[in-house]
Tab-separated table of C-alpha atoms in Angstrom:
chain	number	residue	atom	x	y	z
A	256	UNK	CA	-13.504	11.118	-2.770
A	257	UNK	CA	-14.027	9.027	-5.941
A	258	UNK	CA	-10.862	7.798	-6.117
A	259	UNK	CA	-10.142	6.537	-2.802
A	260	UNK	CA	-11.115	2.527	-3.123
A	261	UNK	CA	-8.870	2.784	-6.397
A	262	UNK	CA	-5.945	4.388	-4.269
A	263	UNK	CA	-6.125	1.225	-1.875
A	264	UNK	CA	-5.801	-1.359	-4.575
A	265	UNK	CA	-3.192	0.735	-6.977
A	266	UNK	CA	-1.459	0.890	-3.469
A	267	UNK	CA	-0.856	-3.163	-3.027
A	268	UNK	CA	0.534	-3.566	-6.225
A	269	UNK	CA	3.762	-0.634	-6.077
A	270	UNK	CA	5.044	-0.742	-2.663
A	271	UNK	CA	5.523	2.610	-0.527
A	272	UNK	CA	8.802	4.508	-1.628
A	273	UNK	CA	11.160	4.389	1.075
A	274	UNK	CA	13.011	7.709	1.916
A	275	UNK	CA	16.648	7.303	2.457
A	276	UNK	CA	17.986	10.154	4.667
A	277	UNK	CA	19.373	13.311	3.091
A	278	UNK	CA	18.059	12.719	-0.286
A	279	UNK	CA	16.735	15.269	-2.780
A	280	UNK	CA	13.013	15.970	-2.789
A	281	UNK	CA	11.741	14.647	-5.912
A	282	UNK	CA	14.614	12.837	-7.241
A	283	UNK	CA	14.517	10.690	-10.484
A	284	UNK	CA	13.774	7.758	-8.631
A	285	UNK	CA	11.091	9.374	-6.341
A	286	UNK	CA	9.573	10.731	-9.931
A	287	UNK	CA	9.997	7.344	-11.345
A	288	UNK	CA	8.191	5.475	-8.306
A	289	UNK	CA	5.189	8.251	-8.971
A	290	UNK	CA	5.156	7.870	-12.376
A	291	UNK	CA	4.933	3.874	-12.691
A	292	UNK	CA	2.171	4.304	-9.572
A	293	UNK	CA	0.348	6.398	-11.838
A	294	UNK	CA	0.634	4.734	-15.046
A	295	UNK	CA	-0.677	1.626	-13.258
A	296	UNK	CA	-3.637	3.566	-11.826
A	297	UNK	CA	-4.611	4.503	-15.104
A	298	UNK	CA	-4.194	1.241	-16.818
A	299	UNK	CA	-6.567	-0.480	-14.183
A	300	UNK	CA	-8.884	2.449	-14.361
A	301	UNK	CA	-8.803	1.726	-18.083
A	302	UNK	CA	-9.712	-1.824	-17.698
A	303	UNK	CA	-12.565	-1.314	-15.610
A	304	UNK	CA	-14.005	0.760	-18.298
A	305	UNK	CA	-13.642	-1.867	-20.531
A	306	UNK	CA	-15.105	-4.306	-18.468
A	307	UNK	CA	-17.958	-1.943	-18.183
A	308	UNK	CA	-18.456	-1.617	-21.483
A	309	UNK	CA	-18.478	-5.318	-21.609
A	310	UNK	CA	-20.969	-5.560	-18.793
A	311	UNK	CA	-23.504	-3.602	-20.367
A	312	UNK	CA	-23.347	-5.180	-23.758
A	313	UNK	CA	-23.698	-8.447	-22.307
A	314	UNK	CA	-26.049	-7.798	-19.998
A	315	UNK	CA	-28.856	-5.389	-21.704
A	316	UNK	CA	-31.977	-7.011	-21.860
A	317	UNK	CA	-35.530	-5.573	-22.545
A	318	UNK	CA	-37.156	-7.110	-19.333
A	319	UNK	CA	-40.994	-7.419	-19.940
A	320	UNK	CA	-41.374	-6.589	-16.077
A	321	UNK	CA	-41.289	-2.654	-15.974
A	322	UNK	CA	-39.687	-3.263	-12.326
A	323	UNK	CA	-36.931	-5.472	-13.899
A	324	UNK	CA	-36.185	-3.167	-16.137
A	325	UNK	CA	-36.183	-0.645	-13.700
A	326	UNK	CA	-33.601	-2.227	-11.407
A	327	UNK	CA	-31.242	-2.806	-14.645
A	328	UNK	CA	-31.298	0.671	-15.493
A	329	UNK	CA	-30.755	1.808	-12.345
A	330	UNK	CA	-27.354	-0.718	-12.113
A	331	UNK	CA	-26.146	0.478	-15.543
A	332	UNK	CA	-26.717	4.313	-14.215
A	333	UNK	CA	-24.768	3.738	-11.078
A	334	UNK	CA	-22.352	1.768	-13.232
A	335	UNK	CA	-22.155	4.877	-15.824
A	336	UNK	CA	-21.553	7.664	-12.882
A	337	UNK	CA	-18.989	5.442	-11.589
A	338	UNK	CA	-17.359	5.180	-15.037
A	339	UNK	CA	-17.883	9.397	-15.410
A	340	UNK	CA	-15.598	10.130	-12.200
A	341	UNK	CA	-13.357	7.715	-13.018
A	342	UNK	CA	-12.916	9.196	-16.588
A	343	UNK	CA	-12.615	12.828	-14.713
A	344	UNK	CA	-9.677	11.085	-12.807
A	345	UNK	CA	-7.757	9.612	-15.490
A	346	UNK	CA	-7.510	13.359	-17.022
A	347	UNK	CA	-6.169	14.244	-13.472
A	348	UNK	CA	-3.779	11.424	-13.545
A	349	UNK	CA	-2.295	12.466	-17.160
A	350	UNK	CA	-2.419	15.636	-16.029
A	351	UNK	CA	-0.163	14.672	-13.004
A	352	UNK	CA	1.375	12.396	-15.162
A	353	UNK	CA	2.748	15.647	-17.292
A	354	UNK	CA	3.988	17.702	-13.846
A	355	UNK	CA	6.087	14.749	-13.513
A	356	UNK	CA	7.274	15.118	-17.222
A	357	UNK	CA	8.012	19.192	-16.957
A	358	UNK	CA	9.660	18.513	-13.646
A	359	UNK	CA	7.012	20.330	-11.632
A	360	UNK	CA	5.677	17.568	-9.524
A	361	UNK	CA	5.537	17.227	-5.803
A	362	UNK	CA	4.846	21.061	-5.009
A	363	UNK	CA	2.014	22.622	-4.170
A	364	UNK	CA	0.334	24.488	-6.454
A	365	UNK	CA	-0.628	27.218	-4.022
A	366	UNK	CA	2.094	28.055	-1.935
A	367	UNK	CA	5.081	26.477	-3.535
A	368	UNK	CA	6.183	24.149	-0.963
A	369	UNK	CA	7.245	20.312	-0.689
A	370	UNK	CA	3.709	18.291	-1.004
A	371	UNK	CA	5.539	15.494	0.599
A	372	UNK	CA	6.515	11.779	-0.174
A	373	UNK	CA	3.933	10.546	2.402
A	374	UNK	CA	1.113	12.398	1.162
A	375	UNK	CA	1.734	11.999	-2.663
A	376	UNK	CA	1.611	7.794	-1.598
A	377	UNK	CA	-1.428	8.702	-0.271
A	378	UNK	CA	-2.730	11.015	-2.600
A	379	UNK	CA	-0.466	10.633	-6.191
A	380	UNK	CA	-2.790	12.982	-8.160
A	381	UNK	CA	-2.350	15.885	-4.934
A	382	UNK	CA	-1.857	19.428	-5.869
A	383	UNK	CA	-1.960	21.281	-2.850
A	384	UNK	CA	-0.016	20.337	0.617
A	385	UNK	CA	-1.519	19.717	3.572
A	386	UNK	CA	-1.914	23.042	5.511
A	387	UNK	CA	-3.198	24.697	1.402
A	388	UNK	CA	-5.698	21.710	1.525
A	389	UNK	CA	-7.047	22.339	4.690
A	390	UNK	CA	-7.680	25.702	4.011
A	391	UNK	CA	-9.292	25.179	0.699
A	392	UNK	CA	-11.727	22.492	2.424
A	393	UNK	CA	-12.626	25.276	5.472
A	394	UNK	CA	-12.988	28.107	2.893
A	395	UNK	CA	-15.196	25.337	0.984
A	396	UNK	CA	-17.197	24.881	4.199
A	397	UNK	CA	-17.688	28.391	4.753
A	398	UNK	CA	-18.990	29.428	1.122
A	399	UNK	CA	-21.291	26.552	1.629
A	400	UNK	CA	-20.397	24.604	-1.661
């Protein structure tokens, strides 16, 4: 999963929301606590690009040594496919980021349930709950994809 090192360090920065018993599912502080988790997500994401960008500015040179070269334009590649999923991602976040805006964040797409508070720390950017999910991924394994 591409974005799972991001999840870890977008996760140290907003701390996990904390459920207080009886509450409604996807209150406007639960949808706020997504919301700013996402927002900073995208903002780091967005910096790393940047930095990228930076990177390979700074750092192209026409080595004389086809190997050298070689080995630089294999880093800027791996650099580049990194950059690719993590542009695919930040569509997914704004996407997620306009559930939360029309209200219809934190259910799953497939069967209409509660995602869950839990799994959305986990996962922000999930669509599907856990038991959808798991059926997507054996269907998945059984097509062969």
């Amino acid at each position: 999963m591409p974005d799972t090192m991001q999840n870890s360090q977008k996760n140290q920065s907003i701390a996990p929301y904390r459920l207080v018993e009886g509450e409604e599912y996807m209150n406007d502080k639960q949808l706020a606590h997504f919301r700013q988790i996402l927002l900073n997500w995208k903002q780091e994401l967005m910096e790393e690009a940047d930095r990228t960008v930076q990177h390979l500015q700074e750092e192209a040179t026409n080595f004389a040594d086809p190997a050298d070269r070689a080995t630089q334009e294999e880093e800027f590649s791996l650099e580049l496919r990194t950059r690719d999923r993590e542009r695919k991602l930040i569509k997914k976040i704004n996407e997620t980021l306009d559930k939360i805006e029309e209200d219809d964040y934190g259910y799953c797409e497939a069967c209409g349930i509660e995602i869950g508070v839990r799994r959305l720390e986990a996962r922000p950017t999930a669509t599907l709950c856990v038991d959808c999910k798991s059926l997507a991924e054996i269907k998945e394994k059984q097509i062969g994809r």
